[in-house]
PDB file of C-alpha atoms in Angstrom:
ATOM      1  CA  MET A  69      94.214 102.237 113.236  1.00 43.00           C
ATOM      2  CA  LYS A  70      91.703 104.668 111.766  1.00 45.00           C
ATOM      3  CA  SER A  71      88.916 103.171 109.689  1.00 59.00           C
ATOM      4  CA  ASN A  72      89.864 105.233 106.618  1.00 82.00           C
ATOM      5  CA  ILE A  73      93.378 103.752 106.725  1.00 89.00           C
ATOM      6  CA  SER A  74      92.177 100.179 107.252  1.00 89.00           C
ATOM      7  CA  PRO A  75      90.931  99.545 103.664  1.00 89.00           C
ATOM      8  CA  ILE A  76      94.289 100.632 102.245  1.00 89.00           C
ATOM      9  CA  TYR A  77      96.156  98.607 104.858  1.00 92.00           C
ATOM     10  CA  PHE A  78      94.300  95.356 104.153  1.00 92.00           C
ATOM     11  CA  ARG A  79      94.391  95.958 100.407  1.00 89.00           C
ATOM     12  CA  GLU A  80      98.171  96.427 100.497  1.00 91.00           C
ATOM     13  CA  LEU A  81      98.693  93.524 102.887  1.00 90.00           C
ATOM     14  CA  LYS A  82      96.743  91.243 100.564  1.00 90.00           C
ATOM     15  CA  SER A  83      98.746  92.501  97.604  1.00 88.00           C
ATOM     16  CA  LEU A  84     102.024  91.923  99.446  1.00 88.00           C
ATOM     17  CA  PHE A  85     101.275  88.337 100.363  1.00 86.00           C
ATOM     18  CA  TYR A  86      99.903  87.581  96.913  1.00 85.00           C
ATOM     19  CA  SER A  87     103.255  88.618  95.506  1.00 83.00           C
ATOM     20  CA  PRO A  88     106.090  86.069  95.168  1.00 88.00           C
ATOM     21  CA  VAL A  89     108.558  88.818  96.055  1.00 87.00           C
ATOM     22  CA  ALA A  90     107.315  88.879  99.656  1.00 88.00           C
ATOM     23  CA  TYR A  91     107.772  85.128 100.058  1.00 91.00           C
ATOM     24  CA  LEU A  92     111.188  85.211  98.428  1.00 92.00           C
ATOM     25  CA  ALA A  93     112.208  87.988 100.821  1.00 92.00           C
ATOM     26  CA  LEU A  94     110.859  86.062 103.814  1.00 94.00           C
ATOM     27  CA  PHE A  95     112.542  82.774 102.942  1.00 94.00           C
ATOM     28  CA  ALA A  96     115.811  84.498 102.025  1.00 95.00           C
ATOM     29  CA  PHE A  97     115.728  86.392 105.318  1.00 95.00           C
ATOM     30  CA  TYR A  98     115.015  83.275 107.372  1.00 95.00           C
ATOM     31  CA  GLY A  99     117.735  81.334 105.561  1.00 95.00           C
ATOM     32  CA  LEU A 100     120.384  84.029 105.907  1.00 95.00           C
ATOM     33  CA  SER A 101     119.479  84.749 109.536  1.00 94.00           C
ATOM     34  CA  GLY A 102     119.689  81.042 110.384  1.00 94.00           C
ATOM     35  CA  TYR A 103     123.063  80.787 108.684  1.00 95.00           C
ATOM     36  CA  PHE A 104     124.382  83.846 110.540  1.00 94.00           C
ATOM     37  CA  PHE A 105     123.114  82.541 113.869  1.00 93.00           C
ATOM     38  CA  VAL A 106     124.657  79.079 113.499  1.00 92.00           C
ATOM     39  CA  SER A 107     127.932  80.514 112.194  1.00 93.00           C
ATOM     40  CA  ILE A 108     128.271  83.119 114.952  1.00 90.00           C
ATOM     41  CA  VAL A 109     127.351  80.669 117.714  1.00 88.00           C
ATOM     42  CA  SER A 110     129.877  78.164 116.349  1.00 88.00           C
ATOM     43  CA  TYR A 111     132.571  80.829 116.130  1.00 83.00           C
ATOM     44  CA  PHE A 112     132.008  82.043 119.676  1.00 81.00           C
ATOM     45  CA  ALA A 113     131.934  78.453 120.952  1.00 76.00           C
ATOM     46  CA  GLN A 114     135.302  77.767 119.341  1.00 79.00           C
ATOM     47  CA  MET A 115     136.738  80.941 120.813  1.00 71.00           C
ATOM     48  CA  SER A 116     135.569  79.889 124.252  1.00 67.00           C
ATOM     49  CA  MET A 117     137.005  76.388 123.973  1.00 68.00           C
ATOM     50  CA  MET A 118     140.365  77.675 122.754  1.00 64.00           C
ATOM     51  CA  ASN A 119     140.494  80.288 125.531  1.00 58.00           C
ATOM     52  CA  MET A 120     141.240  83.003 123.005  1.00 50.00           C
ATOM     53  CA  ARG A 121     139.340  85.576 125.042  1.00 49.00           C
ATOM     54  CA  GLN A 122     140.012  86.318 128.665  1.00 46.00           C
ATOM     55  CA  GLY A 123     136.924  85.608 130.714  1.00 47.00           C
ATOM     56  CA  GLY A 124     135.333  83.513 128.006  1.00 49.00           C
ATOM     57  CA  VAL A 125     132.524  84.394 125.637  1.00 53.00           C
ATOM     58  CA  HIS A 126     130.206  87.290 126.364  1.00 66.00           C
ATOM     59  CA  LEU A 127     126.740  86.523 125.067  1.00 70.00           C
ATOM     60  CA  SER A 128     126.092  90.238 124.596  1.00 73.00           C
ATOM     61  CA  ASP A 129     128.882  90.290 121.996  1.00 78.00           C
ATOM     62  CA  LEU A 130     127.436  87.195 120.322  1.00 84.00           C
ATOM     63  CA  PHE A 131     123.995  88.715 119.894  1.00 88.00           C
ATOM     64  CA  ALA A 132     125.413  92.118 118.927  1.00 88.00           C
ATOM     65  CA  ALA A 133     127.282  90.397 116.085  1.00 89.00           C
ATOM     66  CA  PHE A 134     124.152  88.507 115.084  1.00 92.00           C
ATOM     67  CA  HIS A 135     121.975  91.616 115.083  1.00 92.00           C
ATOM     68  CA  GLY A 136     124.576  93.484 113.020  1.00 91.00           C
ATOM     69  CA  ASN A 137     124.650  90.755 110.379  1.00 93.00           C
ATOM     70  CA  VAL A 138     120.857  90.614 110.222  1.00 94.00           C
ATOM     71  CA  ALA A 139     120.743  94.390 109.725  1.00 93.00           C
ATOM     72  CA  VAL A 140     122.972  93.992 106.671  1.00 92.00           C
ATOM     73  CA  THR A 141     120.417  91.691 105.019  1.00 94.00           C
ATOM     74  CA  PHE A 142     117.858  94.502 105.244  1.00 94.00           C
ATOM     75  CA  ILE A 143     119.959  96.566 102.827  1.00 92.00           C
ATOM     76  CA  PHE A 144     119.395  94.020 100.069  1.00 92.00           C
ATOM     77  CA  LEU A 145     115.944  92.642 100.874  1.00 93.00           C
ATOM     78  CA  LEU A 146     113.816  95.582 101.975  1.00 93.00           C
ATOM     79  CA  PRO A 147     114.213  97.637  98.769  1.00 92.00           C
ATOM     80  CA  LEU A 148     112.819  94.621  96.904  1.00 90.00           C
ATOM     81  CA  VAL A 149     109.726  94.717  99.110  1.00 91.00           C
ATOM     82  CA  SER A 150     109.189  98.486  99.077  1.00 91.00           C
ATOM     83  CA  MET A 151     109.950  99.054  95.366  1.00 89.00           C
ATOM     84  CA  ARG A 152     106.436  98.178  94.246  1.00 86.00           C
ATOM     85  CA  MET A 153     104.505 100.223  96.822  1.00 88.00           C
ATOM     86  CA  PHE A 154     103.854 103.206  94.561  1.00 89.00           C
ATOM     87  CA  SER A 155     105.805 102.537  91.367  1.00 87.00           C
ATOM     88  CA  GLU A 156     103.558  99.614  90.419  1.00 83.00           C
ATOM     89  CA  GLU A 157     100.430 101.621  91.205  1.00 82.00           C
ATOM     90  CA  LYS A 158     101.637 104.452  89.004  1.00 81.00           C
ATOM     91  CA  LYS A 159     102.616 102.181  86.117  1.00 80.00           C
ATOM     92  CA  THR A 160      99.291 100.325  86.092  1.00 77.00           C
ATOM     93  CA  GLY A 161      97.233 103.466  86.696  1.00 74.00           C
ATOM     94  CA  THR A 162      95.574 102.136  89.861  1.00 76.00           C
ATOM     95  CA  ILE A 163      96.991 105.044  91.850  1.00 75.00           C
ATOM     96  CA  GLU A 164      94.535 107.350  90.093  1.00 73.00           C
ATOM     97  CA  LEU A 165      91.664 105.066  91.084  1.00 73.00           C
ATOM     98  CA  LEU A 166      92.782 105.381  94.703  1.00 74.00           C
ATOM     99  CA  PHE A 167      92.757 109.153  94.425  1.00 71.00           C
ATOM    100  CA  THR A 168      89.141 109.066  93.213  1.00 72.00           C
ATOM    101  CA  HIS A 169      88.048 107.275  96.404  1.00 74.00           C
ATOM    102  CA  PRO A 170      87.478 109.118  99.680  1.00 77.00           C
ATOM    103  CA  PHE A 171      91.028 108.503 100.891  1.00 81.00           C
ATOM    104  CA  SER A 172      93.467 111.257 101.660  1.00 85.00           C
ATOM    105  CA  ASP A 173      97.076 111.037 100.520  1.00 86.00           C
ATOM    106  CA  LEU A 174      98.039 110.454 104.143  1.00 90.00           C
ATOM    107  CA  ASP A 175      95.565 107.560 104.411  1.00 90.00           C
ATOM    108  CA  ILE A 176      97.095 105.909 101.351  1.00 90.00           C
ATOM    109  CA  LEU A 177     100.649 106.451 102.565  1.00 92.00           C
ATOM    110  CA  LEU A 178     100.075 105.216 106.111  1.00 94.00           C
ATOM    111  CA  GLY A 179      98.039 102.230 104.952  1.00 92.00           C
ATOM    112  CA  LYS A 180     100.894 101.123 102.723  1.00 93.00           C
ATOM    113  CA  TYR A 181     103.531 101.863 105.346  1.00 96.00           C
ATOM    114  CA  PHE A 182     101.729  99.939 108.091  1.00 96.00           C
ATOM    115  CA  ALA A 183     101.349  96.980 105.724  1.00 94.00           C
ATOM    116  CA  SER A 184     105.098  97.044 105.084  1.00 95.00           C
ATOM    117  CA  LEU A 185     105.728  97.092 108.846  1.00 96.00           C
ATOM    118  CA  THR A 186     103.488  94.042 109.210  1.00 95.00           C
ATOM    119  CA  LEU A 187     105.669  92.193 106.710  1.00 95.00           C
ATOM    120  CA  LEU A 188     108.737  93.384 108.605  1.00 96.00           C
ATOM    121  CA  GLY A 189     107.253  91.949 111.800  1.00 95.00           C
ATOM    122  CA  ALA A 190     106.601  88.643 110.018  1.00 94.00           C
ATOM    123  CA  MET A 191     110.295  88.589 109.126  1.00 95.00           C
ATOM    124  CA  LEU A 192     111.560  89.316 112.622  1.00 95.00           C
ATOM    125  CA  VAL A 193     109.239  87.391 114.958  1.00 94.00           C
ATOM    126  CA  PRO A 194     110.405  83.861 113.990  1.00 93.00           C
ATOM    127  CA  VAL A 195     114.052  84.994 114.052  1.00 93.00           C
ATOM    128  CA  ALA A 196     113.544  86.474 117.522  1.00 90.00           C
ATOM    129  CA  LEU A 197     112.944  82.901 118.739  1.00 90.00           C
ATOM    130  CA  PHE A 198     116.478  81.810 117.768  1.00 90.00           C
ATOM    131  CA  PRO A 199     117.911  82.665 121.223  1.00 88.00           C
ATOM    132  CA  LEU A 200     115.644  79.983 122.699  1.00 87.00           C
ATOM    133  CA  LEU A 201     118.018  77.453 121.141  1.00 84.00           C
ATOM    134  CA  LEU A 202     120.681  78.637 123.591  1.00 81.00           C
ATOM    135  CA  SER A 203     118.463  79.013 126.637  1.00 75.00           C
ATOM    136  CA  GLY A 204     119.222  75.502 127.879  1.00 69.00           C
ATOM    137  CA  ALA A 205     122.984  75.934 127.617  1.00 66.00           C
ATOM    138  CA  ALA A 206     123.461  79.496 128.865  1.00 69.00           C
ATOM    139  CA  SER A 207     121.818  82.142 130.989  1.00 74.00           C
ATOM    140  CA  LEU A 208     120.365  84.736 128.652  1.00 77.00           C
ATOM    141  CA  HIS A 209     119.621  88.351 129.441  1.00 80.00           C
ATOM    142  CA  TRP A 210     116.338  88.670 127.601  1.00 83.00           C
ATOM    143  CA  PRO A 211     115.858  92.453 127.995  1.00 87.00           C
ATOM    144  CA  SER A 212     119.140  93.044 126.132  1.00 88.00           C
ATOM    145  CA  ILE A 213     118.280  90.497 123.456  1.00 89.00           C
ATOM    146  CA  LEU A 214     114.816  91.912 122.887  1.00 91.00           C
ATOM    147  CA  THR A 215     116.246  95.442 122.790  1.00 92.00           C
ATOM    148  CA  GLY A 216     118.520  94.290 119.982  1.00 92.00           C
ATOM    149  CA  PHE A 217     115.558  92.938 118.036  1.00 94.00           C
ATOM    150  CA  GLY A 218     113.693  96.168 118.739  1.00 94.00           C
ATOM    151  CA  GLY A 219     116.640  98.002 117.213  1.00 94.00           C
ATOM    152  CA  LEU A 220     116.398  95.755 114.166  1.00 95.00           C
ATOM    153  CA  PHE A 221     112.720  96.651 113.809  1.00 96.00           C
ATOM    154  CA  LEU A 222     113.571 100.359 113.936  1.00 96.00           C
ATOM    155  CA  VAL A 223     116.285  99.906 111.306  1.00 95.00           C
ATOM    156  CA  GLY A 224     113.840  97.990 109.123  1.00 96.00           C
ATOM    157  CA  ALA A 225     111.103 100.584 109.665  1.00 96.00           C
ATOM    158  CA  ALA A 226     113.486 103.357 108.605  1.00 96.00           C
ATOM    159  CA  PHE A 227     114.630 101.424 105.533  1.00 95.00           C
ATOM    160  CA  MET A 228     111.014 100.717 104.559  1.00 96.00           C
ATOM    161  CA  ALA A 229     110.172 104.425 104.819  1.00 96.00           C
ATOM    162  CA  VAL A 230     113.136 105.338 102.617  1.00 96.00           C
ATOM    163  CA  GLY A 231     112.184 102.612 100.131  1.00 94.00           C
ATOM    164  CA  ILE A 232     108.580 103.822  99.935  1.00 95.00           C
ATOM    165  CA  PHE A 233     109.841 107.330  99.213  1.00 95.00           C
ATOM    166  CA  THR A 234     112.029 106.150  96.327  1.00 95.00           C
ATOM    167  CA  SER A 235     109.115 104.061  95.042  1.00 93.00           C
ATOM    168  CA  ALA A 236     106.987 107.204  94.849  1.00 92.00           C
ATOM    169  CA  LEU A 237     109.564 108.881  92.621  1.00 91.00           C
ATOM    170  CA  THR A 238     109.281 106.550  89.637  1.00 89.00           C
ATOM    171  CA  GLU A 239     106.968 104.066  87.937  1.00 88.00           C
ATOM    172  CA  ASN A 240     109.881 101.707  87.243  1.00 91.00           C
ATOM    173  CA  GLN A 241     110.242  99.141  90.031  1.00 91.00           C
ATOM    174  CA  VAL A 242     113.864  98.359  89.155  1.00 92.00           C
ATOM    175  CA  VAL A 243     114.769 102.037  89.350  1.00 93.00           C
ATOM    176  CA  ALA A 244     112.859 102.341  92.641  1.00 92.00           C
ATOM    177  CA  ALA A 245     114.760  99.349  94.069  1.00 92.00           C
ATOM    178  CA  ALA A 246     118.099 100.771  92.893  1.00 94.00           C
ATOM    179  CA  LEU A 247     117.354 104.190  94.396  1.00 94.00           C
ATOM    180  CA  GLY A 248     116.229 102.577  97.637  1.00 93.00           C
ATOM    181  CA  PHE A 249     119.293 100.349  97.795  1.00 94.00           C
ATOM    182  CA  GLY A 250     121.623 103.276  97.104  1.00 93.00           C
ATOM    183  CA  SER A 251     119.991 105.522  99.708  1.00 92.00           C
ATOM    184  CA  ILE A 252     119.989 102.809 102.364  1.00 92.00           C
ATOM    185  CA  LEU A 253     123.573 101.808 101.615  1.00 91.00           C
ATOM    186  CA  LEU A 254     124.652 105.439 101.967  1.00 89.00           C
ATOM    187  CA  LEU A 255     123.018 105.670 105.394  1.00 87.00           C
ATOM    188  CA  PHE A 256     124.687 102.405 106.341  1.00 84.00           C
ATOM    189  CA  LEU A 257     128.208 103.304 105.174  1.00 83.00           C
ATOM    190  CA  ILE A 258     128.381 107.045 105.744  1.00 83.00           C
ATOM    191  CA  GLY A 259     129.961 106.482 109.155  1.00 73.00           C
ATOM    192  CA  TRP A 260     133.037 105.006 107.449  1.00 73.00           C
ATOM    193  CA  MET A 261     133.964 108.512 106.251  1.00 71.00           C
ATOM    194  CA  GLU A 262     134.057 109.674 109.877  1.00 68.00           C
ATOM    195  CA  ALA A 263     137.636 108.445 110.320  1.00 63.00           C
ATOM    196  CA  SER A 264     138.946 110.777 107.606  1.00 67.00           C
ATOM    197  CA  ALA A 265     136.956 113.830 108.767  1.00 67.00           C
ATOM    198  CA  SER A 266     137.432 116.242 111.638  1.00 70.00           C
ATOM    199  CA  GLY A 267     135.547 118.845 113.607  1.00 72.00           C
ATOM    200  CA  PHE A 268     131.940 119.525 112.674  1.00 71.00           C
ATOM    201  CA  ALA A 269     132.071 117.233 109.623  1.00 75.00           C
ATOM    202  CA  LYS A 270     133.168 114.324 111.801  1.00 73.00           C
ATOM    203  CA  ASP A 271     130.326 114.886 114.271  1.00 77.00           C
ATOM    204  CA  LEU A 272     127.812 115.287 111.426  1.00 79.00           C
ATOM    205  CA  LEU A 273     128.842 112.040 109.721  1.00 77.00           C
ATOM    206  CA  LYS A 274     128.645 110.227 113.039  1.00 77.00           C
ATOM    207  CA  GLN A 275     125.122 111.462 113.653  1.00 81.00           C
ATOM    208  CA  LEU A 276     123.968 110.621 110.114  1.00 82.00           C
ATOM    209  CA  SER A 277     125.233 107.034 110.204  1.00 83.00           C
ATOM    210  CA  ILE A 278     122.453 104.587 110.920  1.00 88.00           C
ATOM    211  CA  MET A 279     124.919 102.001 112.240  1.00 85.00           C
ATOM    212  CA  ASN A 280     126.255 104.376 114.882  1.00 86.00           C
ATOM    213  CA  HIS A 281     122.721 104.654 116.236  1.00 88.00           C
ATOM    214  CA  PHE A 282     122.001 100.942 115.921  1.00 90.00           C
ATOM    215  CA  GLN A 283     125.160  99.593 117.585  1.00 87.00           C
ATOM    216  CA  ASP A 284     124.155 100.474 121.152  1.00 85.00           C
ATOM    217  CA  MET A 285     120.703  98.944 120.700  1.00 89.00           C
ATOM    218  CA  ALA A 286     122.301  95.804 119.244  1.00 87.00           C
ATOM    219  CA  LYS A 287     124.126  95.494 122.567  1.00 84.00           C
ATOM    220  CA  GLY A 288     120.942  96.067 124.564  1.00 83.00           C
ATOM    221  CA  VAL A 289     121.406  99.778 125.346  1.00 86.00           C
ATOM    222  CA  VAL A 290     118.605 102.271 124.650  1.00 88.00           C
ATOM    223  CA  ASN A 291     118.994 106.042 124.649  1.00 89.00           C
ATOM    224  CA  LEU A 292     116.792 108.907 123.504  1.00 91.00           C
ATOM    225  CA  ARG A 293     119.269 110.124 120.893  1.00 91.00           C
ATOM    226  CA  ASP A 294     119.076 106.863 118.934  1.00 91.00           C
ATOM    227  CA  LEU A 295     115.297 106.629 119.194  1.00 93.00           C
ATOM    228  CA  SER A 296     115.004 110.234 118.002  1.00 94.00           C
ATOM    229  CA  TYR A 297     117.228 109.486 115.012  1.00 93.00           C
ATOM    230  CA  PHE A 298     115.084 106.606 113.802  1.00 95.00           C
ATOM    231  CA  GLY A 299     111.874 108.518 114.451  1.00 95.00           C
ATOM    232  CA  LEU A 300     113.146 111.541 112.527  1.00 95.00           C
ATOM    233  CA  LEU A 301     114.365 109.413 109.603  1.00 95.00           C
ATOM    234  CA  VAL A 302     110.968 107.735 109.289  1.00 96.00           C
ATOM    235  CA  PHE A 303     109.137 111.050 109.605  1.00 97.00           C
ATOM    236  CA  LEU A 304     111.272 112.834 106.990  1.00 96.00           C
ATOM    237  CA  SER A 305     110.991 109.936 104.539  1.00 95.00           C
ATOM    238  CA  LEU A 306     107.208 109.733 104.878  1.00 96.00           C
ATOM    239  CA  PHE A 307     106.865 113.514 104.779  1.00 96.00           C
ATOM    240  CA  ALA A 308     108.859 113.637 101.527  1.00 95.00           C
ATOM    241  CA  THR A 309     106.689 110.843 100.123  1.00 94.00           C
ATOM    242  CA  LEU A 310     103.555 112.766 101.024  1.00 93.00           C
ATOM    243  CA  ARG A 311     104.864 115.812  99.184  1.00 92.00           C
ATOM    244  CA  VAL A 312     105.434 113.659  96.102  1.00 91.00           C
ATOM    245  CA  LEU A 313     101.895 112.262  96.335  1.00 86.00           C
ATOM    246  CA  GLU A 314     100.479 115.750  96.591  1.00 83.00           C
ATOM    247  CA  SER A 315     102.406 117.049  93.593  1.00 80.00           C
ATOM    248  CA  LYS A 316     100.605 117.687  90.307  1.00 52.00           C
ATOM    249  CA  LYS A 317     102.341 114.907  88.448  1.00 50.00           C
ATOM    250  CA  TRP A 318     100.284 112.384  90.385  1.00 45.00           C
ATOM    251  CA  ARG A 319      96.976 114.079  89.561  1.00 50.00           C
TER     252      ARG A 319
END
């Protein structure tokens, strides 16, 4: 990390972990993830015992279901984390103090974004240890499991970038959270319209849906198309945020 980004990064990281919102998001995420894990493991165990699936339970399906449920929690929790990134700075006037220091708009943006990714990592790392609870009872394919968690990180990184963009649009944190939630939910559900479309529209909706790109990674499959989608979504969101920061209304 460049030295001119570091002061913003540590400043934002300190601000995040001084905020009760971050701890509420962390504890809610851990609680929901634990509930999903126990529930899904119990469900798959019952299916196996009742012989409702030929060939028994496939652990890849178990973890794909778990990763999918965890991704849903991001829709609700991450906008609460990202809503304050710029909206609070604008409301309190501290954003103008930042602009008077020798930091470029890109330094400020990346410092805040990297801090949000650090919080995202703090959310995912403990949850990534959940599969260890099954390691004594089943043979786990760790590359597939870790690929699924990597997919979750990419989903979270994309949602954080979108949330930071919506935060830059307004000084009202509630409005920023609502805009972030709406934008993320649209990306999450847009694939549902694929069934009623045809031709180019069908292909376009499929490519825009974040879940279509996440599903393979949740099962442990990585391809360049999915990685490119997440990279492009993050880039476009941060690029749009940078344009907002450079606009005259921030000066």
